[in-house]
Short mmCIF file of C-alpha atoms in Angstrom, two decimals:
data_model
loop_
_atom_site.label_atom_id
_atom_site.label_comp_id
_atom_site.label_asym_id
_atom_site.label_seq_id
_atom_site.Cartn_x
_atom_site.Cartn_y
_atom_site.Cartn_z
CA MET L 1 -6.92 -15.12 -14.38
CA PRO L 2 -3.55 -16.63 -13.46
CA ALA L 3 -2.20 -15.77 -10.01
CA LYS L 4 0.86 -14.02 -11.51
CA SER L 5 -1.38 -11.75 -13.55
CA LEU L 6 -3.56 -10.99 -10.52
CA PHE L 7 -0.65 -10.07 -8.30
CA PHE L 8 0.78 -7.59 -10.78
CA LYS L 9 -2.32 -6.18 -12.48
CA CYS L 10 -4.46 -5.58 -9.39
CA PRO L 11 -1.90 -3.53 -7.40
CA ARG L 12 -0.93 -1.56 -10.51
CA LEU L 13 -4.57 -0.63 -11.15
CA THR L 14 -5.18 0.08 -7.47
CA VAL L 15 -2.26 2.50 -7.24
CA SER L 16 -3.08 4.27 -10.50
CA GLN L 17 -6.80 4.67 -9.72
CA SER L 18 -6.23 5.96 -6.20
CA LYS L 19 -3.66 8.58 -7.27
CA VAL L 20 -1.31 7.36 -4.52
CA HIS L 21 2.44 7.63 -5.20
CA HIS L 22 3.84 4.50 -6.86
CA ARG L 23 6.30 3.88 -4.02
CA PHE L 24 3.37 2.44 -2.03
CA TRP L 25 2.85 -0.44 -4.49
CA THR L 26 3.96 -2.98 -1.87
CA TYR L 27 1.00 -2.02 0.33
CA ALA L 28 -1.32 -2.47 -2.65
CA MET L 29 0.25 -5.90 -3.23
CA GLU L 30 -0.37 -6.90 0.41
CA HIS L 31 -3.97 -5.71 0.16
CA ALA L 32 -4.55 -7.68 -3.06
CA LYS L 33 -2.98 -10.78 -1.49
CA PHE L 34 -5.24 -10.48 1.56
CA LEU L 35 -8.36 -10.13 -0.58
CA HIS L 36 -7.34 -12.99 -2.87
CA ASN L 37 -6.83 -15.34 0.07
CA SER L 38 -9.95 -14.18 1.94
CA LEU L 39 -12.62 -14.14 -0.77
CA PRO L 40 -14.42 -17.30 -1.95
CA THR L 41 -13.19 -18.93 -5.14
CA ALA L 42 -14.84 -21.29 -7.57
CA GLY L 43 -11.64 -23.33 -7.75
CA LEU L 44 -12.25 -24.81 -4.30
CA THR L 45 -15.06 -27.18 -3.42
CA ASP L 46 -18.09 -25.58 -1.76
CA PHE L 47 -17.01 -22.14 -3.07
CA VAL L 48 -15.01 -21.20 0.05
CA SER L 49 -11.99 -18.96 0.54
CA PRO L 50 -8.44 -20.36 0.68
CA CYS L 51 -8.19 -18.95 4.23
CA PHE L 52 -11.30 -20.84 5.34
CA LYS L 53 -10.12 -24.04 3.66
CA ARG L 54 -6.84 -23.88 5.57
CA THR L 55 -8.04 -22.74 9.01
CA GLN L 56 -11.80 -23.49 9.09
CA LEU L 57 -12.31 -19.89 10.30
CA GLN L 58 -14.10 -17.17 8.35
CA PRO L 59 -11.83 -14.21 7.46
CA ASP L 60 -12.36 -11.01 9.43
CA PHE L 61 -13.22 -8.02 7.23
CA THR L 62 -14.00 -5.51 10.00
CA ASP L 63 -10.83 -3.45 9.40
CA VAL L 64 -10.77 -3.69 5.60
CA HIS L 65 -11.57 -0.45 3.77
CA VAL L 66 -11.11 0.83 0.23
CA TRP L 67 -7.39 1.01 -0.53
CA GLY L 68 -6.20 4.57 -1.14
CA CYS L 69 -9.27 6.30 0.32
CA LYS L 70 -9.09 9.26 2.66
CA CYS L 71 -9.03 8.42 6.35
CA TYR L 72 -8.19 10.17 9.60
CA TYR L 73 -5.45 9.11 11.99
CA HIS L 74 -6.14 9.76 15.67
CA LEU L 75 -3.25 11.48 17.43
CA GLU L 76 -2.40 10.30 20.90
CA ARG L 77 -1.79 12.85 23.62
CA HIS L 78 2.01 12.40 23.44
CA ASP L 79 1.98 13.02 19.63
CA LYS L 80 0.62 16.54 20.00
CA VAL L 81 2.91 19.52 20.38
CA PHE L 82 0.33 21.75 22.06
CA LYS L 83 -2.73 20.83 24.08
CA MET L 84 -5.09 22.59 21.65
CA ASP L 85 -3.72 20.86 18.51
CA GLU L 86 -6.02 18.83 16.28
CA ASN L 87 -7.04 15.38 17.54
CA SER L 88 -6.60 13.75 14.14
CA VAL L 89 -4.80 14.26 10.84
CA GLU L 90 -5.91 13.43 7.33
CA ALA L 91 -4.21 10.38 5.83
CA ILE L 92 -4.55 7.78 3.07
CA ASN L 93 -5.64 4.21 3.81
CA LEU L 94 -2.96 1.74 2.70
CA GLY L 95 -4.73 -1.50 3.61
CA ALA L 96 -6.08 -3.40 6.57
CA ASP L 97 -5.14 -1.99 9.93
#
Protein backbone atom coordinates (compact mmCIF):
# COMPACT_ATOMS: atom_id res chain seq x y z
CA MET A 1 0.00 0.00 0.00
CA PRO A 2 1.51 3.37 -0.94
CA ALA A 3 2.25 5.75 1.93
CA LYS A 4 -0.22 8.34 0.59
CA SER A 5 -3.00 5.77 0.62
CA LEU A 6 -2.10 4.66 4.14
CA PHE A 7 -2.10 8.16 5.56
CA PHE A 8 -5.55 8.96 4.22
CA LYS A 9 -7.34 5.61 4.38
CA CYS A 10 -6.28 4.54 7.86
CA PRO A 11 -7.36 7.72 9.73
CA ARG A 12 -10.61 7.87 7.76
CA LEU A 13 -11.45 4.28 8.73
CA THR A 14 -10.32 4.85 12.31
CA VAL A 15 -12.57 7.88 12.77
CA SER A 16 -15.59 6.26 11.11
CA GLN A 17 -15.29 2.98 13.05
CA SER A 18 -14.84 4.67 16.43
CA LYS A 19 -17.84 6.99 15.99
CA VAL A 20 -15.67 9.96 17.01
CA HIS A 21 -16.51 13.34 15.46
CA HIS A 22 -14.63 13.95 12.20
CA ARG A 23 -12.94 17.09 13.55
CA PHE A 24 -10.53 14.78 15.41
CA TRP A 25 -9.09 13.34 12.17
CA THR A 26 -5.71 14.99 12.84
CA TYR A 27 -5.31 12.90 16.01
CA ALA A 28 -6.13 9.77 14.00
CA MET A 29 -3.49 10.83 11.46
CA GLU A 30 -0.86 11.25 14.20
CA HIS A 31 -1.76 7.84 15.63
CA ALA A 32 -1.47 6.18 12.19
CA LYS A 33 1.87 7.91 11.59
CA PHE A 34 3.20 6.69 14.95
CA LEU A 35 2.13 3.11 14.26
CA HIS A 36 3.51 3.19 10.71
CA ASN A 37 6.91 4.37 11.92
CA SER A 38 7.00 2.05 14.94
CA LEU A 39 5.91 -1.30 13.50
CA PRO A 40 8.28 -3.61 11.59
CA THR A 41 8.13 -3.50 7.80
CA ALA A 42 9.22 -5.98 5.16
CA GLY A 43 10.68 -3.13 3.12
CA LEU A 44 13.65 -2.80 5.48
CA THR A 45 16.35 -5.39 5.95
CA ASP A 46 15.95 -7.66 8.98
CA PHE A 47 12.23 -6.76 9.17
CA VAL A 48 12.69 -3.86 11.61
CA SER A 49 10.71 -0.67 12.16
CA PRO A 50 11.75 2.64 10.58
CA CYS A 51 12.13 4.04 14.11
CA PHE A 52 14.55 1.27 15.08
CA LYS A 53 16.50 1.65 11.84
CA ARG A 54 17.00 5.36 12.54
CA THR A 55 17.68 5.32 16.29
CA GLN A 56 18.67 1.71 17.12
CA LEU A 57 16.09 1.86 19.96
CA GLN A 58 12.93 -0.22 20.14
CA PRO A 59 9.73 1.90 20.09
CA ASP A 60 7.86 2.21 23.39
CA PHE A 61 4.26 0.96 23.19
CA THR A 62 3.41 1.24 26.90
CA ASP A 63 1.07 4.23 26.43
CA VAL A 64 -0.49 3.13 23.12
CA HIS A 65 -4.14 2.08 23.34
CA VAL A 66 -6.95 1.55 20.85
CA TRP A 67 -7.74 4.88 19.19
CA GLY A 68 -11.26 6.10 19.99
CA CYS A 69 -11.88 3.74 22.92
CA LYS A 70 -13.41 4.83 26.20
CA CYS A 71 -10.96 5.93 28.86
CA TYR A 72 -11.05 7.82 32.14
CA TYR A 73 -9.22 11.06 32.82
CA HIS A 74 -8.02 11.55 36.40
CA LEU A 75 -8.95 14.95 37.81
CA GLU A 76 -6.35 16.70 39.90
CA ARG A 77 -7.38 18.29 43.17
CA HIS A 78 -7.36 21.82 41.69
CA ASP A 79 -9.68 20.70 38.80
CA LYS A 80 -12.51 19.77 41.15
CA VAL A 81 -15.13 22.30 42.18
CA PHE A 82 -16.12 20.51 45.38
CA LYS A 83 -14.14 18.12 47.55
CA MET A 84 -16.64 15.28 47.04
CA ASP A 85 -16.68 15.53 43.21
CA GLU A 86 -15.75 12.53 41.09
CA ASN A 87 -12.04 11.67 40.84
CA SER A 88 -12.22 10.95 37.11
CA VAL A 89 -14.35 11.73 34.07
CA GLU A 90 -15.16 9.56 31.08
CA ALA A 91 -13.29 10.51 27.90
CA ILE A 92 -12.26 9.16 24.50
CA ASN A 93 -8.69 8.08 23.78
CA LEU A 94 -7.23 10.11 20.91
CA GLY A 95 -3.81 8.46 20.68
CA ALA A 96 -0.65 7.91 22.67
CA ASP A 97 -0.41 9.91 25.85
